[in-house]
Coordinates of C-alpha atoms in Angstrom, one line a residue:
Chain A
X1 CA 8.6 6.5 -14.1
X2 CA 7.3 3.4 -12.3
X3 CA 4.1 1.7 -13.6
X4 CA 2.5 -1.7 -12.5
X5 CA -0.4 -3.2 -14.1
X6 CA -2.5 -5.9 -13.2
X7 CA -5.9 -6.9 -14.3
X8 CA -8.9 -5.5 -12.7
X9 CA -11.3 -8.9 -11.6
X10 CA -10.9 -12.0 -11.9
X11 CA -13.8 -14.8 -11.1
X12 CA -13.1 -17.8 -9.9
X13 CA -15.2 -21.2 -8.1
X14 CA -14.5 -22.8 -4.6
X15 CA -11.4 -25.1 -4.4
X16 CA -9.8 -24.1 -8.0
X17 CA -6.7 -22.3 -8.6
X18 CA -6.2 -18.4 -9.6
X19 CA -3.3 -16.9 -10.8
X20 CA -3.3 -12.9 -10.5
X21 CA -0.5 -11.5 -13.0
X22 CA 1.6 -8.4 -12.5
X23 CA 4.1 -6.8 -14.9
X24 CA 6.1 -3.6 -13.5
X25 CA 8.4 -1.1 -14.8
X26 CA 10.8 0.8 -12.6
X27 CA 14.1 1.8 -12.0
X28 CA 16.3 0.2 -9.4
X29 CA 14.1 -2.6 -8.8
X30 CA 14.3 -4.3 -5.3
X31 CA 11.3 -6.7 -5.3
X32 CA 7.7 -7.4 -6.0
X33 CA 5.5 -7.6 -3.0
X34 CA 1.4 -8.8 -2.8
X35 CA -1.2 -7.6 -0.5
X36 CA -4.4 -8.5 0.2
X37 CA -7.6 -6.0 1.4
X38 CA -10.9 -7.1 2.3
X39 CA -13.7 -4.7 1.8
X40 CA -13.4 -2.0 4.8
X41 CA -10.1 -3.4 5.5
X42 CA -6.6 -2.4 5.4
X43 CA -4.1 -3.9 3.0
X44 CA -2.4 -6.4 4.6
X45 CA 1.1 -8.2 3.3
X46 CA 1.1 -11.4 2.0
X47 CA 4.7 -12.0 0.3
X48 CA 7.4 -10.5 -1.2
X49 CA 9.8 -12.0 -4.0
X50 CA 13.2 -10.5 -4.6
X51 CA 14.7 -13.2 -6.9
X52 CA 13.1 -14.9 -9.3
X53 CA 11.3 -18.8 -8.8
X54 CA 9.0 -19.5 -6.9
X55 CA 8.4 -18.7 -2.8
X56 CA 5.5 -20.9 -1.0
X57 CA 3.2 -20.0 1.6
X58 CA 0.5 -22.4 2.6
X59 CA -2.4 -21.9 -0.2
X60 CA -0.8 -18.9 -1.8
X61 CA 2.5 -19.3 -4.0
X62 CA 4.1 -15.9 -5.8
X63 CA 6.5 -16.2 -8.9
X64 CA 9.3 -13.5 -10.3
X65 CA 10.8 -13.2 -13.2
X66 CA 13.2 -10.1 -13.1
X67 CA 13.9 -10.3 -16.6
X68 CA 10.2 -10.2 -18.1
X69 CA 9.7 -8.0 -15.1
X70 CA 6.6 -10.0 -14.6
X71 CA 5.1 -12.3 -11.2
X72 CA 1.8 -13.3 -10.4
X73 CA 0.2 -15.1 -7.2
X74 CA -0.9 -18.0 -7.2
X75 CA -4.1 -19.1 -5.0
X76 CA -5.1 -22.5 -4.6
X77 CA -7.7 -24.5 -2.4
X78 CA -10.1 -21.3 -2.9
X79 CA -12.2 -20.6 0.1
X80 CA -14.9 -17.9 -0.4
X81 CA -12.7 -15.7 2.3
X82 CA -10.4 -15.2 -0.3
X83 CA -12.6 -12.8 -2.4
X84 CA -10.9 -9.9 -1.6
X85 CA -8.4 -7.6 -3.8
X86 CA -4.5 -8.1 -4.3
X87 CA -2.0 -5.3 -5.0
X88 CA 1.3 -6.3 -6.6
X89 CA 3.8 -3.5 -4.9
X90 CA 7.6 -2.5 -5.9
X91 CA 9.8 -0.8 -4.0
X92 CA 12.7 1.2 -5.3
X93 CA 16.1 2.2 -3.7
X94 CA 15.0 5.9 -3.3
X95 CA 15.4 7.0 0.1
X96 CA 13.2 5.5 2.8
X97 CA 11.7 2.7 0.2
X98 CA 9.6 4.0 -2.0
X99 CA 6.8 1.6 -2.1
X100 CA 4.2 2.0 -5.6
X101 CA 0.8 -0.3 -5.6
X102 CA -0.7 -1.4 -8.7
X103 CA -4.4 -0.6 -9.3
X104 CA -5.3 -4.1 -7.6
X105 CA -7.3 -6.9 -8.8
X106 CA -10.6 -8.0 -7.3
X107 CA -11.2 -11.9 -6.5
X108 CA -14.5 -12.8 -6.6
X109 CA -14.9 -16.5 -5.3
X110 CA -17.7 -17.8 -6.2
X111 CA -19.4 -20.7 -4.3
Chain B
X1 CA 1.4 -7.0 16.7
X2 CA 2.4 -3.7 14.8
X3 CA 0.0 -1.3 15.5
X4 CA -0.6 1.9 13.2
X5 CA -3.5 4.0 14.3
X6 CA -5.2 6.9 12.4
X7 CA -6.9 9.2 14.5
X8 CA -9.9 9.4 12.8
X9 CA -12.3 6.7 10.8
X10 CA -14.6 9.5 9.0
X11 CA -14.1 12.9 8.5
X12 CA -16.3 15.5 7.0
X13 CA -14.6 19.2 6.2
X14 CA -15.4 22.2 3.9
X15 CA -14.2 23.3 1.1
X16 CA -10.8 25.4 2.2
X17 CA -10.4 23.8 5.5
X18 CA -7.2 23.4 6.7
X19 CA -7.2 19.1 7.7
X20 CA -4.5 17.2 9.9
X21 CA -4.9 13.4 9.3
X22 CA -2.7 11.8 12.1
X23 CA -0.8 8.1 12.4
X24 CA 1.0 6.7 15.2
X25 CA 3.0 3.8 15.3
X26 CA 4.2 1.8 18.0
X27 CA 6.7 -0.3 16.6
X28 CA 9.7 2.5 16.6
X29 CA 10.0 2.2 12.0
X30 CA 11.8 4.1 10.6
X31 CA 9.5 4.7 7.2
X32 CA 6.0 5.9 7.4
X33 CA 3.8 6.7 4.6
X34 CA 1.0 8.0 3.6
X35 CA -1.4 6.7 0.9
X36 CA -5.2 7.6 -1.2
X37 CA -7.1 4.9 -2.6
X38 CA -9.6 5.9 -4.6
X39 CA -11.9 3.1 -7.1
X40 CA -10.2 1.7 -9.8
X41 CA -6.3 3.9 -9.4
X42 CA -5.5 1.4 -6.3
X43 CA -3.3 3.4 -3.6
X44 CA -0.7 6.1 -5.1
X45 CA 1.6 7.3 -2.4
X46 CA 1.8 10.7 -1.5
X47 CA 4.4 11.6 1.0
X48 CA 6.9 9.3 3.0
X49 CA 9.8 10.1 5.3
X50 CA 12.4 7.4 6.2
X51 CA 13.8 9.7 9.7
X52 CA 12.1 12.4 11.9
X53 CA 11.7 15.6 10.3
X54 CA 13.0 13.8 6.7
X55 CA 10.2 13.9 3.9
X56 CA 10.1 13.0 0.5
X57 CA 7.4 13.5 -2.2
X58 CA 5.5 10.5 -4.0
X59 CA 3.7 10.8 -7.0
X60 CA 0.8 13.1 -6.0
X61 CA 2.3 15.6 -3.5
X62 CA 0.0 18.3 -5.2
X63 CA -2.3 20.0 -2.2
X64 CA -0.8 18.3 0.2
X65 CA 2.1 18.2 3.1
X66 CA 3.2 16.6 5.8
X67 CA 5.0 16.6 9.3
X68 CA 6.9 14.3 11.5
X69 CA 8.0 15.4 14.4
X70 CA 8.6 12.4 16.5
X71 CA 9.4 9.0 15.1
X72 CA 5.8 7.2 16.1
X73 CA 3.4 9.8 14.0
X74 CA 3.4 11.3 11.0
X75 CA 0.9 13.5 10.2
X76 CA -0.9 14.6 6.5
X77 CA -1.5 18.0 6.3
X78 CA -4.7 19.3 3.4
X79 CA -3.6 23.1 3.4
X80 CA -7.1 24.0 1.7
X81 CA -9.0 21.3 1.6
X82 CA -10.9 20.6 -1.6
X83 CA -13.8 18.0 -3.0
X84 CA -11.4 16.3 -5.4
X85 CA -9.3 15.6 -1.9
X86 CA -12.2 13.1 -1.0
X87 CA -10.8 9.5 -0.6
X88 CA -9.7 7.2 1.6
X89 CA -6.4 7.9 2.9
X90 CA -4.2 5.1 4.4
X91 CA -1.2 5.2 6.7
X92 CA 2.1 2.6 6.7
X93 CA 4.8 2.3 8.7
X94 CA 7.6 -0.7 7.6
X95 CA 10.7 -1.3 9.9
X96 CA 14.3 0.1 8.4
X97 CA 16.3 -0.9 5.3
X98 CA 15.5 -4.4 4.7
X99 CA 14.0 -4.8 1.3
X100 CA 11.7 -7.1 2.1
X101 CA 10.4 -5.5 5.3
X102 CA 6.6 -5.3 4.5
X103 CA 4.5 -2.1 4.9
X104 CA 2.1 -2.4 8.0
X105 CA -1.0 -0.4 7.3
X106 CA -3.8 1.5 9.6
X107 CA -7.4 1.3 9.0
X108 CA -7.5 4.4 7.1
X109 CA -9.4 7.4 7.2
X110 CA -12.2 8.1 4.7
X111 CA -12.2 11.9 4.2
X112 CA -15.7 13.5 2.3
X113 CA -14.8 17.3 1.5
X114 CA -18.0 19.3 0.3

């Protein structure tokens, strides 16, 4: 089966960095994705990493390792519109993309 | 913009009603999906399809069903609707077979069955 855990909440101040970790287990891995939600709002994609290293966008930077089947995202600069929650999402090769969400963590930015 | 729309924001049914959430999308994808989120299990899919009239199950197909007859909606059918069906349910389209093509979501419909 396919399992992804992540932690629940996370706390955090204004301007410092948060790193949100994600291991996975499934078969015929093809990538770890992030999304963000806002209270009320729908999830909306953020990045997606199908090798491992490092891929940058602007504040938020997300990191695979395909061999600890681990990534996290990385969120610097905080700004209190950040307090949302992240999903970490993999998709399988089963027909049509299976795509399986993590439980999500809630950011809490705190001023 | 990709736009997925679900027809309704609320919905309020009785036990053993027979409910029809509906998404349309207007990008022409491929893959559309359906997903609950419910406090502290994050979303678990339920039913996708990757082609009109093509379905697959997800990991809680139980109670439900679904239908896509044209390429823009797909529809998620509650055969007998019942409370431990309440939740939010949230629809996704994502364009073809590109791995990294991202899932585009609607604003999802929070369903209360009593």
């Amino acid at each position: 089966g396919q399992s992804l855990e992540q932690p629940s909440e996370v706390t955090a101040v204004e301007g410092a960095i948060v790193q949100i970790n994600c291991t996975y287990q499934t078969s015929g891995f093809y990538g770890l994705s992030w999304y963000q939600q806002h209270d009320g709002g729908a999830p909306t994609f953020l990045s997606y990493n199908a090798l491992d290293g490092l891929e940058e966008t602007g504040r938020f930077s997300s990191f695979l390792s395909r061999s600890d089947s681990y990534g996290y995202l990385l969120l610097q600069e905080l700004q209190m519109k950040d307090s949302a929650s992240y999903f970490c999402a993999v998709r399988d090769n089963t027909g049509g993309f299976k795509t399986i969400f993590g439980a999500g963590t809630r950011l809490f930015v705190k001023a | 913009d990709v736009k997925v729309t679900q027809s309704s924001r609320y919905l309020v049914k009785r036990t053993g009603e027979k409910v029809f959430l509906e998404c349309v999308q207007d990008m022409d994808h491929e893959n559309m999906f359906w997903y609950r989120q419910d406090p502290g299990l994050g979303l678990r899919l339920i039913y996708f399809s990757y082609d009109v009239k093509m379905k697959e199950k997800g990991d809680i197909p139980e109670g439900y069903s679904v239908s896509r007859e044209k390429k823009e909606r797909f529809s998620l059918i509650l055969e007998s609707a019942s409370t431990n069906q309440t939740s939010m349910y949230l629809c996704a389209s994502s364009f073809g077979t590109h791995y990294n093509s991202p899932l585009h979501f609607g604003n999802g419909t929070r369903l209360t069955v009593t």
